mmCIF file of C-alpha atoms and ligand atoms in Angstrom:
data_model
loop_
_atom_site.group_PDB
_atom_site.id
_atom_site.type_symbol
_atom_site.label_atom_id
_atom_site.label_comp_id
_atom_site.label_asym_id
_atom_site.label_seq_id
_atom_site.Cartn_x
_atom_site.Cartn_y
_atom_site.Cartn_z
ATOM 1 C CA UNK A 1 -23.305 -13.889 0.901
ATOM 2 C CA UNK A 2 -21.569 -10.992 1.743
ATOM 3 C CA UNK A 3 -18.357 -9.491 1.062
ATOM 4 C CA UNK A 4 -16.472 -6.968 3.106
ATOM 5 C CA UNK A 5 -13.049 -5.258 1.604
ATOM 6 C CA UNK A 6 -11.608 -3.749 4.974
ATOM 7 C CA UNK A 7 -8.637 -1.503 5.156
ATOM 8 C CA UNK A 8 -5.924 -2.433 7.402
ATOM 9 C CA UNK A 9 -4.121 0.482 7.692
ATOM 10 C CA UNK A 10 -0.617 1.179 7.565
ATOM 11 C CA UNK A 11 0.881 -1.002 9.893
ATOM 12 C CA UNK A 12 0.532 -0.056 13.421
ATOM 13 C CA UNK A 13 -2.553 -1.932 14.755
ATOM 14 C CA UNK A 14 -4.118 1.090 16.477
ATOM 15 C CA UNK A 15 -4.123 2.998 13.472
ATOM 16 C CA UNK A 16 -7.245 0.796 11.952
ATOM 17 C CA UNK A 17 -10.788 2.175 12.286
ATOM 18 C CA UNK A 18 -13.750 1.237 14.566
ATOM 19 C CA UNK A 19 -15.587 0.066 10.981
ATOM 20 C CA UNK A 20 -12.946 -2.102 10.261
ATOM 21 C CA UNK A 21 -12.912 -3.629 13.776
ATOM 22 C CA UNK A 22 -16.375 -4.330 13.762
ATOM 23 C CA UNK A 23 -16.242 -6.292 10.419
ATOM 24 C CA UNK A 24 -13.448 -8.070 11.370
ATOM 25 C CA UNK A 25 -15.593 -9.199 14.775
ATOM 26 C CA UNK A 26 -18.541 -10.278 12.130
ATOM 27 C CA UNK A 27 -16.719 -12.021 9.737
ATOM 28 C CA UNK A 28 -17.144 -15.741 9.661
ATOM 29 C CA UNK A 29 -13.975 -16.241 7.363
ATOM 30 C CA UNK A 30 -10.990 -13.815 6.930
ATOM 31 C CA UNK A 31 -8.872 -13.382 3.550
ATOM 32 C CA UNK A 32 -5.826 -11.271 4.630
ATOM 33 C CA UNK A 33 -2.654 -9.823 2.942
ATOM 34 C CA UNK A 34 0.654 -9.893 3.915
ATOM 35 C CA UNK A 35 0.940 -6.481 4.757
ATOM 36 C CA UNK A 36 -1.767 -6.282 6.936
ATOM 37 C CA UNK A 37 -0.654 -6.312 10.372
ATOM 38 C CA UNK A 38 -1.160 -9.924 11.666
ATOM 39 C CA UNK A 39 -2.339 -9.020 15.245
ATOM 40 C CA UNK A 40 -5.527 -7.898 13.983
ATOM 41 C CA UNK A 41 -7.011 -10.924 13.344
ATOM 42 C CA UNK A 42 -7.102 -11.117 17.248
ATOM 43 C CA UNK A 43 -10.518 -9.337 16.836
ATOM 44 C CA UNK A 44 -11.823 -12.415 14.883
ATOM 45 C CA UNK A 45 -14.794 -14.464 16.744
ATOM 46 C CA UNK A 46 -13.783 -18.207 17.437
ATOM 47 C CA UNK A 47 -15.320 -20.100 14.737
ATOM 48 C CA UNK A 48 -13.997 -17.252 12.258
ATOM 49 C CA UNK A 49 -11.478 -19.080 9.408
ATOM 50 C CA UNK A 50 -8.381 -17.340 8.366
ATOM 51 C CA UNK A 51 -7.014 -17.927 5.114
ATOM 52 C CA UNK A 52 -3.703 -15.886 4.154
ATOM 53 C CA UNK A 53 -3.398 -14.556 0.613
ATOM 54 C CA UNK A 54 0.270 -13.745 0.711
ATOM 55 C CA UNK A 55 0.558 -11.790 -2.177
ATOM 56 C CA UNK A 56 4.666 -10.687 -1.773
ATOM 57 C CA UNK A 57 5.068 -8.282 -4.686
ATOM 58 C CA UNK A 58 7.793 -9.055 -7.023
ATOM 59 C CA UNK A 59 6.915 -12.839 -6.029
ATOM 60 C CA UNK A 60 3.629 -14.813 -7.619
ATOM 61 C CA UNK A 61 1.971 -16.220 -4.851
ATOM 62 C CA UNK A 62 -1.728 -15.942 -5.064
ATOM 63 C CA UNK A 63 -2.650 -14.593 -8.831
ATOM 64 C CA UNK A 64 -6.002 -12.075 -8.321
ATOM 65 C CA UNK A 65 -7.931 -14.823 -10.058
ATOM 66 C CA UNK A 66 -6.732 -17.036 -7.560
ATOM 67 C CA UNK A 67 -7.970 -14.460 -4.977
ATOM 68 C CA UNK A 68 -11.239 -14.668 -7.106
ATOM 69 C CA UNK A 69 -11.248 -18.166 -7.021
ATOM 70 C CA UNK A 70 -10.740 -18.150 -2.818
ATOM 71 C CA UNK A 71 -13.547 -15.152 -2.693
ATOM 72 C CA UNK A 72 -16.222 -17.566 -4.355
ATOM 73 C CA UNK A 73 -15.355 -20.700 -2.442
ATOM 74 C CA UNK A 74 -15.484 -18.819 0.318
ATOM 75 C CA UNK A 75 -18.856 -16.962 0.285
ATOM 76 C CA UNK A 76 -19.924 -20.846 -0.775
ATOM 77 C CA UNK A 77 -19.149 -21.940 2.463
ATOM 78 C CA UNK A 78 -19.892 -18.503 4.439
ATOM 79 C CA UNK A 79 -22.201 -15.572 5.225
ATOM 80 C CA UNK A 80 -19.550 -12.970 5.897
ATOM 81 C CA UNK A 81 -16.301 -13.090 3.911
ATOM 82 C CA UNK A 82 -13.995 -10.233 4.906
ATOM 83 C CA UNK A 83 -11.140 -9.271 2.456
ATOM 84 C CA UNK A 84 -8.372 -7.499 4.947
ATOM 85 C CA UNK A 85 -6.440 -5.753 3.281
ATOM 86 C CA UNK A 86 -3.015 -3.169 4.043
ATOM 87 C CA UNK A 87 -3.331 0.518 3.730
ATOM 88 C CA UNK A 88 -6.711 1.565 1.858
ATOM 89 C CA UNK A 89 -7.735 -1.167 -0.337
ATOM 90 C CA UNK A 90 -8.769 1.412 -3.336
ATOM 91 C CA UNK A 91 -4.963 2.740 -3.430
ATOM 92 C CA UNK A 92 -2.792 0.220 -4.770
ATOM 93 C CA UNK A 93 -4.916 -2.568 -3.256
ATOM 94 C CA UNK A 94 -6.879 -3.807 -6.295
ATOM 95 C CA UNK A 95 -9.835 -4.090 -3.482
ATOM 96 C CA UNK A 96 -12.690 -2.914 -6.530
ATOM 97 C CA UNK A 97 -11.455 -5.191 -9.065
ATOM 98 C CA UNK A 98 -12.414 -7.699 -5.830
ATOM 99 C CA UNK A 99 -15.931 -5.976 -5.473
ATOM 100 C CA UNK A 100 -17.036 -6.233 -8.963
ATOM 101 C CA UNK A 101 -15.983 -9.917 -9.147
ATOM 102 C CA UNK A 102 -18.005 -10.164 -6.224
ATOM 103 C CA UNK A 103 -21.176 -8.270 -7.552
ATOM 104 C CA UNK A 104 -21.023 -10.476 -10.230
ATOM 105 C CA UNK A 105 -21.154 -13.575 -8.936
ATOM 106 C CA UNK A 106 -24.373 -12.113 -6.947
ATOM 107 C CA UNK A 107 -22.388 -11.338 -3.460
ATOM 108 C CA UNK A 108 -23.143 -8.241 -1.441
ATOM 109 C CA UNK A 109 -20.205 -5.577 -0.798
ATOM 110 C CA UNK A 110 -19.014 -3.110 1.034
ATOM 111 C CA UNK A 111 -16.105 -1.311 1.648
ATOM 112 C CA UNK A 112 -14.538 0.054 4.661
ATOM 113 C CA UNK A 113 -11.386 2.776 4.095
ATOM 114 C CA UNK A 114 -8.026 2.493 5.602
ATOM 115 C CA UNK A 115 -5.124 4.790 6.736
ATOM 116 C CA UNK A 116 -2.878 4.353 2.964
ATOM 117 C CA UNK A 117 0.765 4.132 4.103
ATOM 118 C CA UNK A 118 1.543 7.498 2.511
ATOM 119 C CA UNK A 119 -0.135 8.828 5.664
ATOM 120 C CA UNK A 120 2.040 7.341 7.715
ATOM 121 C CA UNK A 121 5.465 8.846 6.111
ATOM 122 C CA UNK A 122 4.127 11.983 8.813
ATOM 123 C CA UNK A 123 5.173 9.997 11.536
ATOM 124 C CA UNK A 124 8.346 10.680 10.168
ATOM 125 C CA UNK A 125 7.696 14.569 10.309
ATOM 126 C CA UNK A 126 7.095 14.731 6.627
ATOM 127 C CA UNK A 127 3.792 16.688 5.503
ATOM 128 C CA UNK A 128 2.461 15.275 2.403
ATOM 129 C CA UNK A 129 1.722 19.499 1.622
ATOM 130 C CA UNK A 130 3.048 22.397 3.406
ATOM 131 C CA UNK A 131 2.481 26.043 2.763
ATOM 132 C CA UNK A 132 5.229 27.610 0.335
ATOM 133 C CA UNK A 133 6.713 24.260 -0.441
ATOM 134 C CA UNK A 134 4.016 22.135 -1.694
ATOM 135 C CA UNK A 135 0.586 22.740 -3.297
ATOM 136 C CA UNK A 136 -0.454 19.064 -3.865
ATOM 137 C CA UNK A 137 0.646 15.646 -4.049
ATOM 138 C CA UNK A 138 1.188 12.806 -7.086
ATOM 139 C CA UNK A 139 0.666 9.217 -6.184
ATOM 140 C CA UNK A 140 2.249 6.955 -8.658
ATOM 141 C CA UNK A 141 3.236 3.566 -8.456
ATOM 142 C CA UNK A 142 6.720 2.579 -9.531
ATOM 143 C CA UNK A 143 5.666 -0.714 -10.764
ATOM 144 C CA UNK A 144 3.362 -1.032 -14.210
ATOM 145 C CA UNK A 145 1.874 -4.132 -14.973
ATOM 146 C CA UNK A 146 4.478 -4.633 -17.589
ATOM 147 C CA UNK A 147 6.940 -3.713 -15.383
ATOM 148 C CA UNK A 148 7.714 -0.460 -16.907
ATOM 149 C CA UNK A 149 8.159 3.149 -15.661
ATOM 150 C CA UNK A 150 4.990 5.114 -15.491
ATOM 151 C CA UNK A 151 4.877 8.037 -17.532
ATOM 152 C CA UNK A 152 3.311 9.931 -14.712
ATOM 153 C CA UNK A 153 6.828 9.709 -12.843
ATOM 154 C CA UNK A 154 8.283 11.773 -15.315
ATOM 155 C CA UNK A 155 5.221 14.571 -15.600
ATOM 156 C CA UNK A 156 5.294 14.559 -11.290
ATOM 157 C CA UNK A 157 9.048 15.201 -11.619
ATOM 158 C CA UNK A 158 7.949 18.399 -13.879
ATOM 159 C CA UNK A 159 6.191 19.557 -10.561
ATOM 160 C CA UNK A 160 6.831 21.099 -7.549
ATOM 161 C CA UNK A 161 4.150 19.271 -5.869
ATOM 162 C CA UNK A 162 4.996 16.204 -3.845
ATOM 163 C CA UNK A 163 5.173 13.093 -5.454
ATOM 164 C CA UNK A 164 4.666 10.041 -3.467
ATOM 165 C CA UNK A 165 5.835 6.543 -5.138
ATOM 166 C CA UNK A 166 4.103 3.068 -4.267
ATOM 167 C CA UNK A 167 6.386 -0.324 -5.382
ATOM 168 C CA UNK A 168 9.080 1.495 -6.263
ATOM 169 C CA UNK A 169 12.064 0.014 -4.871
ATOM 170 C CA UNK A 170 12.747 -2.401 -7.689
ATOM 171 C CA UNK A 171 12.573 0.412 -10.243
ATOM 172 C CA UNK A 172 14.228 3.198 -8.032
ATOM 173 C CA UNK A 173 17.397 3.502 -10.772
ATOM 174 C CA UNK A 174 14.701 4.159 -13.230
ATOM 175 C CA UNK A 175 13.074 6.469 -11.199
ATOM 176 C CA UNK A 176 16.904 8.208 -10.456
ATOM 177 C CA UNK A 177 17.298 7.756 -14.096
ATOM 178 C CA UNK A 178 14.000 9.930 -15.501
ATOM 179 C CA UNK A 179 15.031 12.662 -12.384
ATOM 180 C CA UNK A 180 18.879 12.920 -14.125
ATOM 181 C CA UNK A 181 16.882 12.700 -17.821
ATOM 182 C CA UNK A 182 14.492 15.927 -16.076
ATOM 183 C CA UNK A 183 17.206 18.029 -14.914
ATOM 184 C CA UNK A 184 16.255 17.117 -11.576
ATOM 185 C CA UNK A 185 18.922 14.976 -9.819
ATOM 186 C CA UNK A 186 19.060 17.114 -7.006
ATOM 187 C CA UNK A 187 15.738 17.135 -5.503
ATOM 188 C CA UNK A 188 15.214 16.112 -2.014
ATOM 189 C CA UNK A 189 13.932 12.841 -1.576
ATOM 190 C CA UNK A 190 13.327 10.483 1.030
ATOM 191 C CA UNK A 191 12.698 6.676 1.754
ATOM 192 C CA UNK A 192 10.211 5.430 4.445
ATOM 193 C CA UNK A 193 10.421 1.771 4.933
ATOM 194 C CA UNK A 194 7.822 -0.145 7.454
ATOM 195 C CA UNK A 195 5.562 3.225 7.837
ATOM 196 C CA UNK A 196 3.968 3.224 11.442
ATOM 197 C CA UNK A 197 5.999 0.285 12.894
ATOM 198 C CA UNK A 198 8.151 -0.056 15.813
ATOM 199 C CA UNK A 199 10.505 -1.461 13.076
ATOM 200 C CA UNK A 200 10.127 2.326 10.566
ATOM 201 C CA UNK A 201 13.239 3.278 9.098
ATOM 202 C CA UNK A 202 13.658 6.528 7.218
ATOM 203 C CA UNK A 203 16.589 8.162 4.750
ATOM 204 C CA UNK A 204 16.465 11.592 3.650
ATOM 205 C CA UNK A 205 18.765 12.776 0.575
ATOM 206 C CA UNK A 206 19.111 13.896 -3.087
ATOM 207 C CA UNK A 207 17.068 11.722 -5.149
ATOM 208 C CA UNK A 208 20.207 10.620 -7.343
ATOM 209 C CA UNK A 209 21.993 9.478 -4.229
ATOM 210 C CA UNK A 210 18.881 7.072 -2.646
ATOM 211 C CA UNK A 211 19.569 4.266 -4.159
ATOM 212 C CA UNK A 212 23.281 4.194 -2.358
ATOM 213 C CA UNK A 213 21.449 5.349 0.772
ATOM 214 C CA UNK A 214 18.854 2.135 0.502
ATOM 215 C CA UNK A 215 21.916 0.116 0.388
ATOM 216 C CA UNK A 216 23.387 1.350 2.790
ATOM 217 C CA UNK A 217 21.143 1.748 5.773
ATOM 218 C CA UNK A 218 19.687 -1.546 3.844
ATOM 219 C CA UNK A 219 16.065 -0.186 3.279
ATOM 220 C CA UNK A 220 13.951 -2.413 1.398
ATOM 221 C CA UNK A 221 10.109 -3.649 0.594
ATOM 222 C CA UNK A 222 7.655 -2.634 1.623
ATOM 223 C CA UNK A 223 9.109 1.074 1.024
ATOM 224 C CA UNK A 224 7.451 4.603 -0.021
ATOM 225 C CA UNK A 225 9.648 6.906 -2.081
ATOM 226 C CA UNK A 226 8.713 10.658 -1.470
ATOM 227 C CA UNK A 227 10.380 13.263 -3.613
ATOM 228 C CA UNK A 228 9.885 16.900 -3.248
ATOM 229 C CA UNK A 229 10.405 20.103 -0.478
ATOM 230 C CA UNK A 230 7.981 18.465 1.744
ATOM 231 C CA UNK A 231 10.891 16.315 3.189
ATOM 232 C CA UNK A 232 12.607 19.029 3.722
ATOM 233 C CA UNK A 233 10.601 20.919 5.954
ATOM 234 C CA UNK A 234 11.968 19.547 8.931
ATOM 235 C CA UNK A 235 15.511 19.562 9.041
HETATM 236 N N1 LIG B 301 -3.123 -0.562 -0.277
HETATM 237 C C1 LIG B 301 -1.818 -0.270 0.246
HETATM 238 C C2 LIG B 301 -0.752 -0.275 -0.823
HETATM 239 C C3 LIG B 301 -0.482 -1.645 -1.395
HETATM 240 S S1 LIG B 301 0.742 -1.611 -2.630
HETATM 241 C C4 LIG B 301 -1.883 1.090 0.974
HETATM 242 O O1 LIG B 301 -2.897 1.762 0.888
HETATM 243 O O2 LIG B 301 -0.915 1.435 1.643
HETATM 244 C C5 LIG B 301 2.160 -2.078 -1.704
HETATM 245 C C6 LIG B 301 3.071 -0.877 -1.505
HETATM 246 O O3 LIG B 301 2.568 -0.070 -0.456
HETATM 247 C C7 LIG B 301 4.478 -1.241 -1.066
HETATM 248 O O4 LIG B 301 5.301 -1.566 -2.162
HETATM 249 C C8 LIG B 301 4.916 0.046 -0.409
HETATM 250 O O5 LIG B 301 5.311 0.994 -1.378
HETATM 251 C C9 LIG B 301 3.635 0.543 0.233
HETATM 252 N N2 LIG B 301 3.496 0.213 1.664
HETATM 253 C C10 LIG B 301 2.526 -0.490 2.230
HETATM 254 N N3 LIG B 301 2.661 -0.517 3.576
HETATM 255 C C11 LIG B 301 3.776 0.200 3.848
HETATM 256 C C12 LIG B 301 4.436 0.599 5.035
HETATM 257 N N4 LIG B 301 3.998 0.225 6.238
HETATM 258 N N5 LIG B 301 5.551 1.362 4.922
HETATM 259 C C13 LIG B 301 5.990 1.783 3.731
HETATM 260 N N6 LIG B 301 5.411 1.449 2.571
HETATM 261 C C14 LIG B 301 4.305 0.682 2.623
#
């Protein structure tokens, strides 16, 4: 009984790792999230199950003790259950509250690291730090368990490092609404929607003015919000 928590990566199929391929060619059943890029499971050996977990955020689908539930019946019935995940499954991806439900019920882990979306806002020529604008990076997630704004939002708005927001589209008026509270409607801000696919979409702006530009050029889940210099390097 084994259980593997593999990172996807961001999107783009190529941008997975040679680990992660490998696991996916040993696993005898597959447990994959939505935003992992579907084509993978083309590296899957024949008798290999798939069994989708589509956890949509902002929707309940599968609850995590659901996922639980799926990991245990699962390693019943299998040697090697793989748990694909998108991004890194450590950032955002709840992957170790999957490994120590799976130590406990006696299963073997491992995890494999993925390419985190946040990477992938470069393709859009944004540098996560850049000499003289940036000396380090925040990564927050706009959506608390109880729905609220993170406190951290408001500290990384202090900052002149670069602040990098995970499920934060639903809360973005918040988020515009702690910048205005800061002093800092102004800072430059930008949107990456569908990081690393043929179907990316990017808006660049004042912070205060990307909620209009979301509507507008209709950018929407799954989204990174990046605020800060950094996305202003490149004109
Ligand atoms: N473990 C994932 C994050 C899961 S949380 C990772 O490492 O990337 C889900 C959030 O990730 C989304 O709300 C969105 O903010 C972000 N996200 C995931 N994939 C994305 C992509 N291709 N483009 C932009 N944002 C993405």
């Amino acid at each position: 009984m084994e259980l593997i928590v593999v990172g996807a990566g961001p999107g783009d199929p190529e941008l997975i790792t040679l680990k992660a391929i490998n696991a996916l060619k040993r696993a005898d059943v597959i447990l994959y999230d939505n935003l992992a890029n579907k084509i993978l499971l083309d590296y899957k050996k024949d008798s290999c199950e798939l069994v989708y977990v589509g956890k949509t955020p902002y929707q309940k689908y599968n609850s995590q003790e659901e996922i639980h539930a799926l990991i245990k019946e699962n390693a019943q019935k299998h040697e090697v259950v793989v748990r694909l995940k998108g991004g890194d499954p450590f950032v955002f991806g709840r992957g170790m509250e999957e490994i120590i439900f799976a130590r406990g019920i006696g299963m073997k882990t491992s995890y494999i690291p993925g390419i985190t979306s946040m990477l992938a806002i470069g393709l859009c020529d944004i540098p996560l730090t850049h000499r003289g604008v940036s000396e380090g990076l925040w990564i927050v997630t706009g959506t608390k368990k109880d729905g609220s704004l993170s406190r951290d939002i408001e500290l990384a708005l202090q900052s002149k490092t670069t602040l990098v927001i995970y499920m934060g589209m639903k809360n973005l008026p918040f988020i515009i609404e702690a910048a205005i509270k800061a002093g800092k409607p102004n800072t430059s801000a930008a949107l990456i929607q569908n990081a690393s696919l043929p179907s990316m979409k990017m808006v660049k702006g004042n912070l205060c003015d990307l909620h209009d530009l979301a509507t507008q050029h209709e950018i929407t889940h799954p989204a990174l919000i990046v605020i800060g210099d950094v996305t202003q390097v490149m004109p």
